[in-house]
């Protein structure tokens, strides 16, 4: 089963409009001579306030090589939800993806599996693709509950999603102890966990649909690590934080995934 790789940059709470424009222009410039079909699907996720400027840059390049993602959303369509952004508001910028369930949102903003499930269903309903993050803490890894914890996160996130829709979601396996720490999860171990995620997806949606799901690894991905990660049977790309904030290193990761 061949799955098109994805390299997604999560810019987190970095970059004002000018900095965002500079970064996306740098990426655009560096990949302009590469054939689109040779590239992985390249995704950037700026802060909400930079969606417009990044969307404009992506649109003027007209090559469809870079796709836009948001880092979060709210699942209700509109109403008295001060400070929240709806999926339609994100869609208005022609974004194709929305990251949900990032460990920073789960831990710092107390997002629950139930909220993540509501977001996943609303994103799919709107015709966008959720990038659903999952991952264990160091404590859970040391207790030996990594696999059961992740299976539970996946089952809860996809509760009530039709099997054919499951095929189109993107999952990011991000061990929390590897995010922003410089400690990358051993590639073979990341692949083992990701195979487990695919087995869980097969139980939920059948093997044929599970085999279509792109599952990314995230956690201190760097230009030096991407080749080995992409060489694994079940790793279909990367969700990149720190190394996506500089065009040079992000583009090296993109090239490493080709
Ligand atoms: C992330 O934020 O999803 C992430 C993986 O960050 P970093 O690459 O910096 O570890």
mmCIF file of N, CA, C and O in Angstrom, residues 148-198:
data_model
loop_
_atom_site.group_PDB
_atom_site.id
_atom_site.type_symbol
_atom_site.label_atom_id
_atom_site.label_comp_id
_atom_site.label_asym_id
_atom_site.label_seq_id
_atom_site.Cartn_x
_atom_site.Cartn_y
_atom_site.Cartn_z
ATOM 1 N N UNK A 148 -1.557 0.622 25.294
ATOM 2 C CA UNK A 148 -2.979 0.661 25.659
ATOM 3 C C UNK A 148 -3.471 2.118 25.729
ATOM 4 O O UNK A 148 -4.596 2.428 25.328
ATOM 5 N N UNK A 149 -2.605 3.010 26.189
ATOM 6 C CA UNK A 149 -2.990 4.428 26.271
ATOM 7 C C UNK A 149 -3.257 4.985 24.872
ATOM 8 O O UNK A 149 -4.269 5.665 24.639
ATOM 9 N N UNK A 150 -2.375 4.675 23.959
ATOM 10 C CA UNK A 150 -2.528 5.220 22.602
ATOM 11 C C UNK A 150 -3.740 4.598 21.908
ATOM 12 O O UNK A 150 -4.513 5.295 21.248
ATOM 13 N N UNK A 151 -3.924 3.315 22.097
ATOM 14 C CA UNK A 151 -5.109 2.661 21.499
ATOM 15 C C UNK A 151 -6.375 3.339 22.016
ATOM 16 O O UNK A 151 -7.305 3.628 21.242
ATOM 17 N N UNK A 152 -6.389 3.647 23.308
ATOM 18 C CA UNK A 152 -7.575 4.286 23.889
ATOM 19 C C UNK A 152 -7.769 5.699 23.297
ATOM 20 O O UNK A 152 -8.898 6.100 22.977
ATOM 21 N N UNK A 153 -6.680 6.444 23.133
ATOM 22 C CA UNK A 153 -6.805 7.789 22.541
ATOM 23 C C UNK A 153 -7.385 7.705 21.115
ATOM 24 O O UNK A 153 -8.221 8.515 20.730
ATOM 25 N N UNK A 154 -6.910 6.717 20.359
ATOM 26 C CA UNK A 154 -7.367 6.584 18.959
ATOM 27 C C UNK A 154 -8.843 6.175 18.901
ATOM 28 O O UNK A 154 -9.638 6.756 18.154
ATOM 29 N N UNK A 155 -9.203 5.179 19.709
ATOM 30 C CA UNK A 155 -10.592 4.698 19.713
ATOM 31 C C UNK A 155 -11.530 5.844 20.107
ATOM 32 O O UNK A 155 -12.563 6.067 19.459
ATOM 33 N N UNK A 156 -11.150 6.605 21.126
ATOM 34 C CA UNK A 156 -12.021 7.699 21.588
ATOM 35 C C UNK A 156 -12.084 8.842 20.560
ATOM 36 O O UNK A 156 -13.140 9.426 20.340
ATOM 37 N N UNK A 157 -10.957 9.149 19.949
ATOM 38 C CA UNK A 157 -10.943 10.255 18.968
ATOM 39 C C UNK A 157 -11.831 9.935 17.767
ATOM 40 O O UNK A 157 -12.422 10.830 17.169
ATOM 41 N N UNK A 158 -11.915 8.643 17.419
ATOM 42 C CA UNK A 158 -12.631 8.271 16.190
ATOM 43 C C UNK A 158 -13.999 7.657 16.456
ATOM 44 O O UNK A 158 -14.636 7.137 15.533
ATOM 45 N N UNK A 159 -14.452 7.740 17.676
ATOM 46 C CA UNK A 159 -15.765 7.174 18.017
ATOM 47 C C UNK A 159 -16.849 7.801 17.128
ATOM 48 O O UNK A 159 -16.955 9.023 17.028
ATOM 49 N N UNK A 160 -17.596 6.963 16.444
ATOM 50 C CA UNK A 160 -18.705 7.462 15.625
ATOM 51 C C UNK A 160 -18.292 7.968 14.255
ATOM 52 O O UNK A 160 -19.122 8.466 13.497
ATOM 53 N N UNK A 161 -17.009 7.842 13.888
ATOM 54 C CA UNK A 161 -16.559 8.256 12.543
ATOM 55 C C UNK A 161 -16.748 7.062 11.598
ATOM 56 O O UNK A 161 -16.364 5.934 11.932
ATOM 57 N N UNK A 162 -17.332 7.311 10.436
ATOM 58 C CA UNK A 162 -17.587 6.225 9.474
ATOM 59 C C UNK A 162 -16.258 5.609 9.010
ATOM 60 O O UNK A 162 -15.282 6.338 8.817
ATOM 61 N N UNK A 163 -16.218 4.289 8.804
ATOM 62 C CA UNK A 163 -14.971 3.626 8.388
ATOM 63 C C UNK A 163 -14.310 4.263 7.162
ATOM 64 O O UNK A 163 -13.091 4.421 7.125
ATOM 65 N N UNK A 164 -15.110 4.676 6.180
ATOM 66 C CA UNK A 164 -14.503 5.272 4.979
ATOM 67 C C UNK A 164 -13.914 6.659 5.277
ATOM 68 O O UNK A 164 -12.984 7.107 4.609
ATOM 69 N N UNK A 165 -14.444 7.326 6.307
ATOM 70 C CA UNK A 165 -13.867 8.614 6.720
ATOM 71 C C UNK A 165 -12.591 8.399 7.535
ATOM 72 O O UNK A 165 -11.673 9.219 7.477
ATOM 73 N N UNK A 166 -12.554 7.306 8.274
ATOM 74 C CA UNK A 166 -11.329 6.993 9.030
ATOM 75 C C UNK A 166 -10.148 6.892 8.057
ATOM 76 O O UNK A 166 -9.043 7.365 8.342
ATOM 77 N N UNK A 167 -10.382 6.329 6.892
ATOM 78 C CA UNK A 167 -9.314 6.149 5.898
ATOM 79 C C UNK A 167 -8.627 7.462 5.539
ATOM 80 O O UNK A 167 -7.449 7.472 5.170
ATOM 81 N N UNK A 168 -9.359 8.573 5.662
ATOM 82 C CA UNK A 168 -8.811 9.871 5.226
ATOM 83 C C UNK A 168 -8.213 10.717 6.334
ATOM 84 O O UNK A 168 -7.686 11.792 6.054
ATOM 85 N N UNK A 169 -8.313 10.264 7.581
ATOM 86 C CA UNK A 169 -7.726 11.094 8.638
ATOM 87 C C UNK A 169 -6.211 10.914 8.641
ATOM 88 O O UNK A 169 -5.673 9.973 8.053
ATOM 89 N N UNK A 170 -5.543 11.835 9.285
ATOM 90 C CA UNK A 170 -4.089 11.710 9.485
ATOM 91 C C UNK A 170 -3.869 11.598 10.995
ATOM 92 O O UNK A 170 -4.510 12.317 11.770
ATOM 93 N N UNK A 171 -3.007 10.678 11.385
ATOM 94 C CA UNK A 171 -2.682 10.520 12.812
ATOM 95 C C UNK A 171 -1.223 10.946 12.999
ATOM 96 O O UNK A 171 -0.378 10.666 12.140
ATOM 97 N N UNK A 172 -0.941 11.608 14.098
ATOM 98 C CA UNK A 172 0.460 11.915 14.426
ATOM 99 C C UNK A 172 0.784 11.255 15.768
ATOM 100 O O UNK A 172 0.166 11.613 16.781
ATOM 101 N N UNK A 173 1.701 10.298 15.724
ATOM 102 C CA UNK A 173 2.164 9.694 16.973
ATOM 103 C C UNK A 173 3.300 10.559 17.514
ATOM 104 O O UNK A 173 4.367 10.661 16.887
ATOM 105 N N UNK A 174 3.052 11.194 18.659
ATOM 106 C CA UNK A 174 4.032 12.101 19.233
ATOM 107 C C UNK A 174 4.275 11.749 20.700
ATOM 108 O O UNK A 174 3.517 12.205 21.584
ATOM 109 N N UNK A 175 5.293 10.942 20.981
ATOM 110 C CA UNK A 175 5.602 10.673 22.386
ATOM 111 C C UNK A 175 5.910 12.001 23.078
ATOM 112 O O UNK A 175 6.758 12.774 22.606
ATOM 113 N N UNK A 176 5.204 12.276 24.161
ATOM 114 C CA UNK A 176 5.275 13.614 24.770
ATOM 115 C C UNK A 176 6.691 13.928 25.255
ATOM 116 O O UNK A 176 7.161 15.062 25.142
ATOM 117 N N UNK A 177 7.394 12.894 25.707
ATOM 118 C CA UNK A 177 8.754 13.082 26.214
ATOM 119 C C UNK A 177 9.733 13.428 25.094
ATOM 120 O O UNK A 177 10.876 13.820 25.370
ATOM 121 N N UNK A 178 9.307 13.301 23.856
ATOM 122 C CA UNK A 178 10.199 13.618 22.727
ATOM 123 C C UNK A 178 9.879 14.973 22.106
ATOM 124 O O UNK A 178 10.610 15.451 21.241
ATOM 125 N N UNK A 179 8.792 15.611 22.552
ATOM 126 C CA UNK A 179 8.390 16.888 21.938
ATOM 127 C C UNK A 179 9.186 18.044 22.531
ATOM 128 O O UNK A 179 9.146 18.277 23.738
ATOM 129 N N UNK A 180 9.912 18.707 21.653
ATOM 130 C CA UNK A 180 10.652 19.902 22.059
ATOM 131 C C UNK A 180 11.805 19.624 23.015
ATOM 132 O O UNK A 180 12.344 20.550 23.619
ATOM 133 N N UNK A 181 12.181 18.368 23.160
ATOM 134 C CA UNK A 181 13.225 18.015 24.129
ATOM 135 C C UNK A 181 14.555 17.677 23.455
ATOM 136 O O UNK A 181 15.563 17.515 24.130
ATOM 137 N N UNK A 182 14.520 17.503 22.123
ATOM 138 C CA UNK A 182 15.728 17.073 21.418
ATOM 139 C C UNK A 182 15.900 15.562 21.478
ATOM 140 O O UNK A 182 16.756 15.002 20.798
ATOM 141 N N UNK A 183 15.084 14.864 22.283
ATOM 142 C CA UNK A 183 15.173 13.393 22.388
ATOM 143 C C UNK A 183 14.227 12.771 21.372
ATOM 144 O O UNK A 183 13.003 12.867 21.520
ATOM 145 N N UNK A 184 14.789 12.160 20.346
ATOM 146 C CA UNK A 184 13.928 11.530 19.343
ATOM 147 C C UNK A 184 13.640 10.103 19.776
ATOM 148 O O UNK A 184 14.519 9.427 20.314
ATOM 149 N N UNK A 185 12.427 9.646 19.522
ATOM 150 C CA UNK A 185 12.102 8.233 19.817
ATOM 151 C C UNK A 185 12.858 7.372 18.802
ATOM 152 O O UNK A 185 12.918 7.702 17.615
ATOM 153 N N UNK A 186 13.425 6.290 19.257
ATOM 154 C CA UNK A 186 14.104 5.351 18.363
ATOM 155 C C UNK A 186 13.155 5.004 17.192
ATOM 156 O O UNK A 186 11.974 4.715 17.422
ATOM 157 N N UNK A 187 13.670 5.039 15.971
ATOM 158 C CA UNK A 187 12.792 4.887 14.794
ATOM 159 C C UNK A 187 12.070 3.546 14.774
ATOM 160 O O UNK A 187 10.888 3.468 14.412
ATOM 161 N N UNK A 188 12.772 2.493 15.140
ATOM 162 C CA UNK A 188 12.141 1.164 15.133
ATOM 163 C C UNK A 188 11.026 1.106 16.177
ATOM 164 O O UNK A 188 9.965 0.514 15.943
ATOM 165 N N UNK A 189 11.249 1.752 17.311
ATOM 166 C CA UNK A 189 10.224 1.770 18.362
ATOM 167 C C UNK A 189 9.023 2.624 17.909
ATOM 168 O O UNK A 189 7.870 2.238 18.119
ATOM 169 N N UNK A 190 9.310 3.763 17.291
ATOM 170 C CA UNK A 190 8.210 4.595 16.774
ATOM 171 C C UNK A 190 7.406 3.794 15.751
ATOM 172 O O UNK A 190 6.169 3.815 15.752
ATOM 173 N N UNK A 191 8.104 3.033 14.915
ATOM 174 C CA UNK A 191 7.416 2.220 13.904
ATOM 175 C C UNK A 191 6.568 1.131 14.560
ATOM 176 O O UNK A 191 5.451 0.853 14.129
ATOM 177 N N UNK A 192 7.077 0.561 15.630
ATOM 178 C CA UNK A 192 6.323 -0.481 16.344
ATOM 179 C C UNK A 192 5.011 0.105 16.894
ATOM 180 O O UNK A 192 3.946 -0.480 16.737
ATOM 181 N N UNK A 193 5.120 1.289 17.516
ATOM 182 C CA UNK A 193 3.914 1.906 18.080
ATOM 183 C C UNK A 193 2.938 2.261 16.954
ATOM 184 O O UNK A 193 1.723 2.048 17.068
ATOM 185 N N UNK A 194 3.491 2.771 15.874
ATOM 186 C CA UNK A 194 2.632 3.174 14.746
ATOM 187 C C UNK A 194 1.936 1.955 14.127
ATOM 188 O O UNK A 194 0.758 2.019 13.744
ATOM 189 N N UNK A 195 2.637 0.837 14.075
ATOM 190 C CA UNK A 195 1.983 -0.400 13.597
ATOM 191 C C UNK A 195 0.818 -0.760 14.519
ATOM 192 O O UNK A 195 -0.225 -1.228 14.065
ATOM 193 N N UNK A 196 1.015 -0.537 15.809
ATOM 194 C CA UNK A 196 -0.057 -0.790 16.780
ATOM 195 C C UNK A 196 -1.248 0.132 16.527
ATOM 196 O O UNK A 196 -2.402 -0.279 16.641
ATOM 197 N N UNK A 197 -0.949 1.395 16.178
ATOM 198 C CA UNK A 197 -2.032 2.339 15.869
ATOM 199 C C UNK A 197 -2.808 1.831 14.643
ATOM 200 O O UNK A 197 -4.039 1.827 14.611
ATOM 201 N N UNK A 198 -2.052 1.330 13.652
ATOM 202 C CA UNK A 198 -2.723 0.831 12.439
ATOM 203 C C UNK A 198 -3.593 -0.391 12.772
ATOM 204 O O UNK A 198 -4.674 -0.579 12.212
#
